[in-house]
Short mmCIF file of C-alpha atoms and ligand atoms in Angstrom, two decimals:
data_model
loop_
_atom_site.label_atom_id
_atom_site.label_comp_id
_atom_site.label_asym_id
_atom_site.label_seq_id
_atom_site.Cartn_x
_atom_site.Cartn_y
_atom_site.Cartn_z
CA UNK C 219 65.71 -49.32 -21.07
CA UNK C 220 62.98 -47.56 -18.99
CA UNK C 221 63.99 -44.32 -20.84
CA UNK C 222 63.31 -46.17 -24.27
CA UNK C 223 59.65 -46.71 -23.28
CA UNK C 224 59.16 -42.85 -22.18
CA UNK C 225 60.46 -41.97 -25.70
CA UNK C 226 58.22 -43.77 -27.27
CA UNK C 227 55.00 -42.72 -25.47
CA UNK C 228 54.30 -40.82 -28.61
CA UNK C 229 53.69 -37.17 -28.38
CA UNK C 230 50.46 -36.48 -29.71
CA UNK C 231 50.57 -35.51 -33.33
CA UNK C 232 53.90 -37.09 -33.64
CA UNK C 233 53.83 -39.44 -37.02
CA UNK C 234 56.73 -41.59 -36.67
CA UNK C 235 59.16 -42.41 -39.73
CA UNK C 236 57.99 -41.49 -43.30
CA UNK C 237 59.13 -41.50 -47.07
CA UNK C 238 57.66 -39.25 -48.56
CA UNK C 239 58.58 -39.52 -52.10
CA UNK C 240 61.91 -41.21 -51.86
CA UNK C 241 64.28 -42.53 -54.53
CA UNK C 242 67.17 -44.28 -55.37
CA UNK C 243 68.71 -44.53 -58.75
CA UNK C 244 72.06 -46.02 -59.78
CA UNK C 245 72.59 -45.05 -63.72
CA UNK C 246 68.95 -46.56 -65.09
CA UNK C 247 68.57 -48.99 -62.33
CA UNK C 248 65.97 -47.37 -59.73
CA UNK C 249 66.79 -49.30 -56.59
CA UNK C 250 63.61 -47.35 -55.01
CA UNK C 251 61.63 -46.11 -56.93
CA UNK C 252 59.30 -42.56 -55.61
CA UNK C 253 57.71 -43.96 -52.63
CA UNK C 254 55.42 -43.15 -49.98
CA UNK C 255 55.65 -44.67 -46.22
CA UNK C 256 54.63 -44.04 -42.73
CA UNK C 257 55.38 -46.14 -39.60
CA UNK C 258 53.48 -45.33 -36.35
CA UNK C 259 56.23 -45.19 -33.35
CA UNK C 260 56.19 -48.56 -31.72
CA UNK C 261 55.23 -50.49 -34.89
CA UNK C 262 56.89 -53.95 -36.26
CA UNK C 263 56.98 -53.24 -39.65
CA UNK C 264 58.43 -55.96 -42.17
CA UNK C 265 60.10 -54.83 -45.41
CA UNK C 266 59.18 -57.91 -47.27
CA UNK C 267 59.83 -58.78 -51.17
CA UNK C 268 62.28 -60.83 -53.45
CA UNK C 269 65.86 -60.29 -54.05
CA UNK C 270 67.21 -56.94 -55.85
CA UNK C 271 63.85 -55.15 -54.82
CA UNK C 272 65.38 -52.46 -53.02
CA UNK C 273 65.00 -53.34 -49.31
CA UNK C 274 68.20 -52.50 -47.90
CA UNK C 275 68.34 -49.62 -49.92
CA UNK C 276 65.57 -48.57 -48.11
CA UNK C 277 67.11 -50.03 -45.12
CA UNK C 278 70.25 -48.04 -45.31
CA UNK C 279 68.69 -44.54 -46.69
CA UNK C 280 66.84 -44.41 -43.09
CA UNK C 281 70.18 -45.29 -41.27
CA UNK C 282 71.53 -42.91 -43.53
CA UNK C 283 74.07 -44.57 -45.09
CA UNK C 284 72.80 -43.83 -48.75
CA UNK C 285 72.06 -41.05 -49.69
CA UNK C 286 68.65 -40.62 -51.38
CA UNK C 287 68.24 -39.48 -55.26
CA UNK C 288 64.88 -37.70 -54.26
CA UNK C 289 62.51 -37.28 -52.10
CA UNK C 290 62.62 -37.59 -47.61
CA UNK C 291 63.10 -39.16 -44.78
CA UNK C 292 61.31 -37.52 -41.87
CA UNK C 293 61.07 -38.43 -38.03
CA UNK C 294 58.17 -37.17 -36.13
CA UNK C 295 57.78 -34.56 -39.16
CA UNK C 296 61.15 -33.51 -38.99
CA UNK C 297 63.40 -33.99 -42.21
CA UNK C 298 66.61 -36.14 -41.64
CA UNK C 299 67.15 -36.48 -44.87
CA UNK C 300 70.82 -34.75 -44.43
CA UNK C 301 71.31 -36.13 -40.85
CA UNK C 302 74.66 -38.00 -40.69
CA UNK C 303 73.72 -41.62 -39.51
CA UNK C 304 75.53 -41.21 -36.05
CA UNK C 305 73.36 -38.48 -34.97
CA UNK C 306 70.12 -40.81 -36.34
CA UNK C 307 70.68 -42.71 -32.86
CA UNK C 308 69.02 -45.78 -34.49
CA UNK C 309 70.41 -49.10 -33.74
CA UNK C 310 71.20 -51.40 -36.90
CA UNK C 311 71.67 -55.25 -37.02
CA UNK C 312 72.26 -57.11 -40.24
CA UNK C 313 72.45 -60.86 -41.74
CA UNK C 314 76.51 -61.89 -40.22
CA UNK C 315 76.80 -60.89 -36.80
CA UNK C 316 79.76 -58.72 -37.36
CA UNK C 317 80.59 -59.07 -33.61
CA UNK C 318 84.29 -58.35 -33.00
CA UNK C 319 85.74 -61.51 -32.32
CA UNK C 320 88.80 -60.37 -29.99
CA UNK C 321 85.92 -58.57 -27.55
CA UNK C 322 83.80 -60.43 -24.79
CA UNK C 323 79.92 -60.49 -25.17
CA UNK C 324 80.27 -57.32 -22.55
CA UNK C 325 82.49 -55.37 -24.27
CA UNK C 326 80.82 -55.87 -27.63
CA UNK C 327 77.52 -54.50 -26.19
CA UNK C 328 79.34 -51.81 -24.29
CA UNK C 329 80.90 -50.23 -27.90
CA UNK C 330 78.38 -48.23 -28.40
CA UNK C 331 78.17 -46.42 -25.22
CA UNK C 332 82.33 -46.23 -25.41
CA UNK C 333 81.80 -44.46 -28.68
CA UNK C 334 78.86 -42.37 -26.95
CA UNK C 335 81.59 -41.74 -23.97
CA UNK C 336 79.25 -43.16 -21.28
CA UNK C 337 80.64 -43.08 -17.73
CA UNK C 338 81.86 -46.69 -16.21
CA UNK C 339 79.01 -46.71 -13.97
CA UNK C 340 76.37 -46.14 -16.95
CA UNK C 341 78.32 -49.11 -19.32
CA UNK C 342 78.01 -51.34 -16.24
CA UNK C 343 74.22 -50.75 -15.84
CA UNK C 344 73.05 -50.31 -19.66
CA UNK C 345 75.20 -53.74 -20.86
CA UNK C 346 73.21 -55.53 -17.74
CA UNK C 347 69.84 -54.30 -18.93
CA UNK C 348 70.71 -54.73 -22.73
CA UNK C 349 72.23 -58.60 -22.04
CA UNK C 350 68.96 -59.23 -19.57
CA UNK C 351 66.68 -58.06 -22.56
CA UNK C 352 68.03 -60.75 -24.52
CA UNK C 353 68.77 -63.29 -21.98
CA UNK C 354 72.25 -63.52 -22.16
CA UNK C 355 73.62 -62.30 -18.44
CA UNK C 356 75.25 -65.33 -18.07
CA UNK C 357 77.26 -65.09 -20.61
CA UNK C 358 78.72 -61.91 -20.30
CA UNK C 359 82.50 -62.76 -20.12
CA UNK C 360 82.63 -65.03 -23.14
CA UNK C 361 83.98 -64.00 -26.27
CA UNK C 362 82.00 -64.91 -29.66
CA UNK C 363 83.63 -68.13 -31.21
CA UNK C 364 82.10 -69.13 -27.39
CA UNK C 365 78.88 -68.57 -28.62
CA UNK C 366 76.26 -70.47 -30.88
CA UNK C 367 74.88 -68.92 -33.65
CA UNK C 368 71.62 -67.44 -32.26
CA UNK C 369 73.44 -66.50 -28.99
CA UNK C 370 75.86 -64.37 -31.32
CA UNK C 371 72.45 -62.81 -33.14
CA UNK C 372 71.35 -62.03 -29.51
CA UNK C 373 74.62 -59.87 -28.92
CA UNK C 374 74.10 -58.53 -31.95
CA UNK C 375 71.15 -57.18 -30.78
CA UNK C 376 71.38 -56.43 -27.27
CA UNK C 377 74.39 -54.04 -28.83
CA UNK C 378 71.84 -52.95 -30.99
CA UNK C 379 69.90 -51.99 -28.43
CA UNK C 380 71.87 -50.94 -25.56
CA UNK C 381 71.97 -46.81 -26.65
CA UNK C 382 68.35 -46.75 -26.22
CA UNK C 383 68.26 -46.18 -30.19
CA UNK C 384 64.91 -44.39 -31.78
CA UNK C 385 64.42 -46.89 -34.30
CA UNK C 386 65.88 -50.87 -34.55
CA UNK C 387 66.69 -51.74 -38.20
CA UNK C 388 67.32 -54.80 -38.82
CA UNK C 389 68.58 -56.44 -42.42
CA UNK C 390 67.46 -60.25 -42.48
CA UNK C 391 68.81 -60.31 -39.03
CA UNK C 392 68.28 -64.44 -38.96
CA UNK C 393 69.86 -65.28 -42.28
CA UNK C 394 72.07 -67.07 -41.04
CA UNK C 395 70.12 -69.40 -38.79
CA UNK C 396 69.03 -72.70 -39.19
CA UNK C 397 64.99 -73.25 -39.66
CA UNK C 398 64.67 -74.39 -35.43
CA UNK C 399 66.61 -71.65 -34.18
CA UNK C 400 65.43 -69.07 -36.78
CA UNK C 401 62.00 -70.04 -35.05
CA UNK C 402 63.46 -69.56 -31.80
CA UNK C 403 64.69 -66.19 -32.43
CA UNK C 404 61.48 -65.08 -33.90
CA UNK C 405 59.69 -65.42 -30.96
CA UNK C 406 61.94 -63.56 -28.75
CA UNK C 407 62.41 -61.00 -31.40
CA UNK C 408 58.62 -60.11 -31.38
CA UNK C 409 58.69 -60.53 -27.51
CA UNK C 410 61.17 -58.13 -27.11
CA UNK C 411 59.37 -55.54 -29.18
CA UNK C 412 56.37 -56.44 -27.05
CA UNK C 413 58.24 -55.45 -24.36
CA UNK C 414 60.31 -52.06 -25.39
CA UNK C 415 58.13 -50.74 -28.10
CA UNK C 416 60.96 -49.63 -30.28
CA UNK C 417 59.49 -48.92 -33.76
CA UNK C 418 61.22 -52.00 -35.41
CA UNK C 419 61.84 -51.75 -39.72
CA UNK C 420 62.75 -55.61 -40.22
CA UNK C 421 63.83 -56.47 -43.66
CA UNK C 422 63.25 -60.40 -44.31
CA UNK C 423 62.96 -62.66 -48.26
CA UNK C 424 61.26 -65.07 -45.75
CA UNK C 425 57.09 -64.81 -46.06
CA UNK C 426 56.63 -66.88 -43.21
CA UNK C 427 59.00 -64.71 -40.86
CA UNK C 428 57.39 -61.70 -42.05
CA UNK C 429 53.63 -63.17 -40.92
CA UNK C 430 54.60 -64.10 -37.86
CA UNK C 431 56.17 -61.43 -36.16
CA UNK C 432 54.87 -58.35 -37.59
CA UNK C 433 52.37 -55.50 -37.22
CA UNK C 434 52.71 -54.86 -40.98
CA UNK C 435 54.26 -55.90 -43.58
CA UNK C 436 54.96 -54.12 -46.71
CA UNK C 437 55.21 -55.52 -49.93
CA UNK C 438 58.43 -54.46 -52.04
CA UNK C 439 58.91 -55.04 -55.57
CA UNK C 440 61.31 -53.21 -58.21
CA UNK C 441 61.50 -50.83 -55.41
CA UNK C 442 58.09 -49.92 -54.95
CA UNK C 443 54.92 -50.42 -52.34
CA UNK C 444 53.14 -53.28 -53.85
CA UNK C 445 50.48 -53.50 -51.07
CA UNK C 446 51.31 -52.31 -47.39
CA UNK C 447 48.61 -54.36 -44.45
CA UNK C 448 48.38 -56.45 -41.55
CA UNK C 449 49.66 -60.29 -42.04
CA UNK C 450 46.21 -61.11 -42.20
CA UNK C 451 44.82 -58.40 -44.21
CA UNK C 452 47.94 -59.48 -47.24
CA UNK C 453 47.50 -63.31 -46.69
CA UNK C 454 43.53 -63.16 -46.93
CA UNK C 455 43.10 -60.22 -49.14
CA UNK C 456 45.83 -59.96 -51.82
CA UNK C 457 45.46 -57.00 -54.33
CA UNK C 458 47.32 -58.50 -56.95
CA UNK C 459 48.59 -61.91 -58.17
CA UNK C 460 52.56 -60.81 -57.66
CA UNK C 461 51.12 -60.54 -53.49
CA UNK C 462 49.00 -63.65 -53.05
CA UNK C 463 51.50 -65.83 -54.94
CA UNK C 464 54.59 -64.54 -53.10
CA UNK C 465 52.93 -64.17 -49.69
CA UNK C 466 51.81 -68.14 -49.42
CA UNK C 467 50.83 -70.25 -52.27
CA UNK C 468 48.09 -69.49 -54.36
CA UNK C 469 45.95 -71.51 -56.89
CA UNK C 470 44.80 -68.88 -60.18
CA UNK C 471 42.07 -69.13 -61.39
CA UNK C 472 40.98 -67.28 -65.09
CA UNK C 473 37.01 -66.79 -65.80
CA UNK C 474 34.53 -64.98 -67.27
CA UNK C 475 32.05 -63.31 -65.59
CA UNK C 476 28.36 -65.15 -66.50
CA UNK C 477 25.73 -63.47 -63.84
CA UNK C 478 26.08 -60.75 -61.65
CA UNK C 479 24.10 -61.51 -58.20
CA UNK C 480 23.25 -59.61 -55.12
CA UNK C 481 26.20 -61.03 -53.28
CA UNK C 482 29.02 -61.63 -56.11
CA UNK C 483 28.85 -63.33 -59.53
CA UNK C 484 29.24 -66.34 -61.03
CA UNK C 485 31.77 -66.93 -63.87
CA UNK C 486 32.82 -69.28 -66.51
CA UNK C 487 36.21 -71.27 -66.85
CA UNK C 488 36.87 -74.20 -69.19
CA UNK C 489 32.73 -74.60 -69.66
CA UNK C 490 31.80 -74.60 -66.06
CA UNK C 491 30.61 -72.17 -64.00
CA UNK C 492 31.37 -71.35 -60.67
CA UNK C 493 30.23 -68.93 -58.09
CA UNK C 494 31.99 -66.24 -56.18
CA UNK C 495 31.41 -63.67 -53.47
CA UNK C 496 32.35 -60.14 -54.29
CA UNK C 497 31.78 -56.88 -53.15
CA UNK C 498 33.10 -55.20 -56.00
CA UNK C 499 31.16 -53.20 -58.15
CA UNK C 500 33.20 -52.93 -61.01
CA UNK C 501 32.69 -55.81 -62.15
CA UNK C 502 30.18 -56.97 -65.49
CA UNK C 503 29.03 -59.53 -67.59
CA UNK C 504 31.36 -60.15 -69.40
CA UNK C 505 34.51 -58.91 -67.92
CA UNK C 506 37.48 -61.38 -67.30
CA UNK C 507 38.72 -61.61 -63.96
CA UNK C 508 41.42 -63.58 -62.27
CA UNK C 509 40.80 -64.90 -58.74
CA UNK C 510 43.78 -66.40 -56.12
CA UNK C 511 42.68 -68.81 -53.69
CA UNK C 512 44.64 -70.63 -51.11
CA UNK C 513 45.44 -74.69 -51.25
CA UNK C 514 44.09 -74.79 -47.64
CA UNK C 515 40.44 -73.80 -48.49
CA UNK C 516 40.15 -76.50 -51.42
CA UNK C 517 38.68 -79.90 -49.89
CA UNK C 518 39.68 -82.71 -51.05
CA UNK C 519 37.13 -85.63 -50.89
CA UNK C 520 37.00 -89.41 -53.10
CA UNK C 521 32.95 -88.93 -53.09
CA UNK C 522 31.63 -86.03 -54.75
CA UNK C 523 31.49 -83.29 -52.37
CA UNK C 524 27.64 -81.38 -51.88
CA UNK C 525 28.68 -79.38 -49.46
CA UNK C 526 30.41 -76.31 -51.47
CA UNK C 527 29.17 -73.61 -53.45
CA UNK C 528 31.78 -75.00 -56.31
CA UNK C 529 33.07 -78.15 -57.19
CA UNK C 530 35.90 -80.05 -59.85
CA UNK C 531 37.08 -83.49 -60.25
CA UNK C 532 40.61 -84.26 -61.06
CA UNK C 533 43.08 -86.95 -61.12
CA UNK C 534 46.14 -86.20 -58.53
CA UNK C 535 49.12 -85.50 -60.45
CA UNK C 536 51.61 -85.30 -57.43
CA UNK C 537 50.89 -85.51 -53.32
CA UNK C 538 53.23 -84.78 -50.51
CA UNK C 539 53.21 -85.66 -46.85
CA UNK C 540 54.60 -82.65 -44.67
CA UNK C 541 53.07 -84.34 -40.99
CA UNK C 542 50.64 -81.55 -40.35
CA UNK C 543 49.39 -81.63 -43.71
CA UNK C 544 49.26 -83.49 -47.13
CA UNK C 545 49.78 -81.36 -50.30
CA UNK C 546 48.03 -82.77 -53.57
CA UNK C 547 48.56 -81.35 -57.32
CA UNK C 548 45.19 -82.26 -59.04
CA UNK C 549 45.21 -82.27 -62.49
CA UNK C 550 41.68 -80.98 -63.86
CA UNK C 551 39.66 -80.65 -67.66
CA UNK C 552 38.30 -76.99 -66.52
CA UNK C 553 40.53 -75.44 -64.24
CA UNK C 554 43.97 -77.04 -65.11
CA UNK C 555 46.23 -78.24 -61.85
CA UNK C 556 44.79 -76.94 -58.57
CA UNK C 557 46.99 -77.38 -55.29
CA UNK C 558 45.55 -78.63 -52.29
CA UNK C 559 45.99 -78.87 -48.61
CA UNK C 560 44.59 -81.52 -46.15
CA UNK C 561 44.93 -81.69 -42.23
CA UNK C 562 46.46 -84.79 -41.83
CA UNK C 563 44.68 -85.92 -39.22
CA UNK C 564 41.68 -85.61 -41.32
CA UNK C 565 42.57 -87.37 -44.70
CA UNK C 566 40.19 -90.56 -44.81
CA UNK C 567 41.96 -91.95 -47.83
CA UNK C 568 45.42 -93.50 -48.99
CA UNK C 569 46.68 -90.66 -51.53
CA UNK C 570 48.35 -92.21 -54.69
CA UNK C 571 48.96 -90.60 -57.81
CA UNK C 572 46.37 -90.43 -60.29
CA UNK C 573 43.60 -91.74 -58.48
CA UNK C 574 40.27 -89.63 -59.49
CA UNK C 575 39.16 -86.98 -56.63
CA UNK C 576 37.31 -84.35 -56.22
CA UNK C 577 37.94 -81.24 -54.90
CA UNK C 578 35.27 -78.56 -53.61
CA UNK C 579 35.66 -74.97 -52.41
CA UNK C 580 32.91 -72.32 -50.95
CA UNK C 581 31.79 -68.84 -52.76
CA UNK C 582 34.26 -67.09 -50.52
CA UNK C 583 37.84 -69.32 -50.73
CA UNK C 584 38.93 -67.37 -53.52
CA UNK C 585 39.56 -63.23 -53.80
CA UNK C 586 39.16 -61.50 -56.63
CA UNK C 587 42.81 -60.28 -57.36
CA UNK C 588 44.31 -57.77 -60.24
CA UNK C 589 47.11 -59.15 -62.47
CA UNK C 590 50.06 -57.57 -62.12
N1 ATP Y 208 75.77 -49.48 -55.30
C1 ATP Y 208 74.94 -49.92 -56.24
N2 ATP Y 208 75.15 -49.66 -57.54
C2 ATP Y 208 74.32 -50.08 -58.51
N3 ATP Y 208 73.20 -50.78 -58.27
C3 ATP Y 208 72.91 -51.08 -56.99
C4 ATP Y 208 73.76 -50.67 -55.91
N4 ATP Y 208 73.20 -51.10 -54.75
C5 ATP Y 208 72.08 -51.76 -55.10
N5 ATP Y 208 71.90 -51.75 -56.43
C6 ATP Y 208 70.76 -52.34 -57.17
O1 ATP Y 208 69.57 -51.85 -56.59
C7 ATP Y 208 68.57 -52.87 -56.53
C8 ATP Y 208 68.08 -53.04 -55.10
O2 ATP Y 208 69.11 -53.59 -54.31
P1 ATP Y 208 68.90 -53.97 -52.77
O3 ATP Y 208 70.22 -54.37 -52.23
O4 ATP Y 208 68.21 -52.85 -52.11
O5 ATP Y 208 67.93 -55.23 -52.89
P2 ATP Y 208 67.36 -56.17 -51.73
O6 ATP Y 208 65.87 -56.11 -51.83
O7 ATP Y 208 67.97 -55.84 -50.43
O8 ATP Y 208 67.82 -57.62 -52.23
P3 ATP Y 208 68.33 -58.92 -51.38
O9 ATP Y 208 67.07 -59.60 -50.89
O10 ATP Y 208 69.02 -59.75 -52.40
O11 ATP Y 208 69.21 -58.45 -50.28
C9 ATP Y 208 69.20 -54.11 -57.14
O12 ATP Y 208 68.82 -54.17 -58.49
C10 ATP Y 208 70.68 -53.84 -57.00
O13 ATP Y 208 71.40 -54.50 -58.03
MG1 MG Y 209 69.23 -56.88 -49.09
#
């Protein structure tokens, strides 16, 4: 797939795929819904957001099997909007493998260079390289019901993959995997963008999927842009509650800002205060503001905790061992229940349920986030 790589050394001034503007309506439902996108060649980006949100409407309008209601599709500032989707020349795989079943793992990969009407010598060559990307050489002569169910996914893929294509879109591609192999595949996935560079549009419902293979992920939600960022940038710096509560767990937290200060504010909720880092300067005495922060930056401690900028005691209404970690549910007077995370291997107590504790979080746990 040398020639893949080439392709994608991107011309200067070349912009990759964009929407610009695009829509989908069926009757009154707008399946997408006017929006803007643009993916740098070579990028992993993850359509991410919950069912009926329009993903694989956006999915298939770039393989060009919908047609959109408005709006464009453009590749390298050139509109496709109209191209048919076998001139696109982007690969597709989706949630069942859709192998055919009556074809070896060969001549499944080969069908798209049949269709192309590749030369014997070519098929030969291309399947080898497409089966070595995925690590499947040896099995080239069995046929699918051979196969487990992430070796099948890998077919899918190499045939995916074997025409070289511009773009790889694939529609929750591991759906159908259990949570170990899922894993599995994830890592090779992202490896084998590492290595080919193919501008990858992966559509996934799964948050942790979406952080752990992509570039960036863009948030979808009644088919519009929610927030668009790097893994980190979404996880650590929601905009909104809709993206810090579906992108991890999030505690909420409602106050009133008390004090402006030269680093943040402090605010009021349920007649305490507590302080907060902020470099936003909208905000005033006065204002209500809602804030997200994560179970994993909330200590949990028996003794009251000095150490933190802010501080609550509780009784636990619920805890949960996971191995790494131990997940508490404390009940609190001022703040309601706030969930919390411990490292296992750093819990110095024996959790039961409504024992008293205290929990105790810093000035920057928690992000200032808009409610949506
Ligand atoms: N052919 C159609 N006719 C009418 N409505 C449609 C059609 N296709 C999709 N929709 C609607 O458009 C919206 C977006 O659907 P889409 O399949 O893109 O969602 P999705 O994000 O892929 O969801 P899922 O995670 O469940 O696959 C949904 O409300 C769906 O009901
Ligand atoms: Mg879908």
């Amino acid at each position: 797939m040398a020639d893949t790589r080439e392709r994608n050394s991107a011309p200067t001034g070349s912009r990759g795929l964009e929407f610009r503007g695009l829509s989908k309506h069926y009757g009154p439902v707008r399946a997408v819904d006017n929006v803007d996108l643009q993916v740098p060649r070579g990028e992993f980006l993850t359509l991410l957001g919950p069912s009926g949100s329009g993903k694989t409407t956006m999915l298939m309008m770039i393989a060009g099997f919908i047609q959109p209601t408005s709006g464009d599709i453009l590749l390298d500032e050139r509109v496709i909007t109209q191209l048919p989707p076998e001139r696109r020349n982007f690969g597709m795989v989706f949630q069942g493998y859709a192998l055919f079943p009556h074809l070896s793992v060969f001549d499944n990969v080969a069908f798209p260079l049949k269709v192309r009407r590749k030369s014997g010598a070519d098929v030969k060559r291309e399947v080898a390289r497409a089966l070595e990307l995925v690590q499947l050489q040896a099995l080239a002569d069995r046929m699918p019901r051979q196969l487990s169910g992430g070796q099948q996914q890998r077919v899918a893929l190499a045939r995916a993959l074997v025409f070289t294509p511009e773009i790889l879109l694939l529609d929750e591609p591991l759906g159908a995997l259990d949570r170990k192999l899922r894993q599995e595949v994830q890592i090779e996935l992202k490896q084998l963008h590492e290595r080919i560079k193919t501008t990858f549009v992966y559509v996934t419902h799964d948050q942790e999927e979406a952080l752990s293979m992509s570039d960036r992920i863009a948030i979808v939600r009644d088919g519009r842009f929610v927030q668009i960022g790097s893994p980190a940038a979404l996880y650590e710096q929601p905009a909104t509650r809709f993206v810090a509560g579906f992108l991890g767990e999030s505690n909420f937290i409602k106050g009133s800002v008390a004090e402006k200060r030269s680093s943040g504010f402090t605010y009021s909720s349920g007649g305490q205060s507590f302080r907060q880092q902020s470099r936003a300067n909208g905000i005033a005495i006065g204002d209500d503001v809602l804030l997200a922060m994560r179970p994993e930056k909330v200590g949990v401690s028996v003794d009251r905790p000095e150490n933190y900028a802010n501080r609550v005691s509780g009784r636990v209404a619920s805890w949960n061992y996971f191995g790494a970690n131990f997940h508490f549910t404390v009940e609190t007077d001022e703040l309601g229940r706030i969930a919390a995370t411990c490292p296992a291997w750093r819990m110095a107590m024996e959790p039961r349920n409504e024992m008293a504790l205290w929990l105790g979080w810093d000035d920057d746990a928690a992000v200032v986030v808009k409610d949506d």
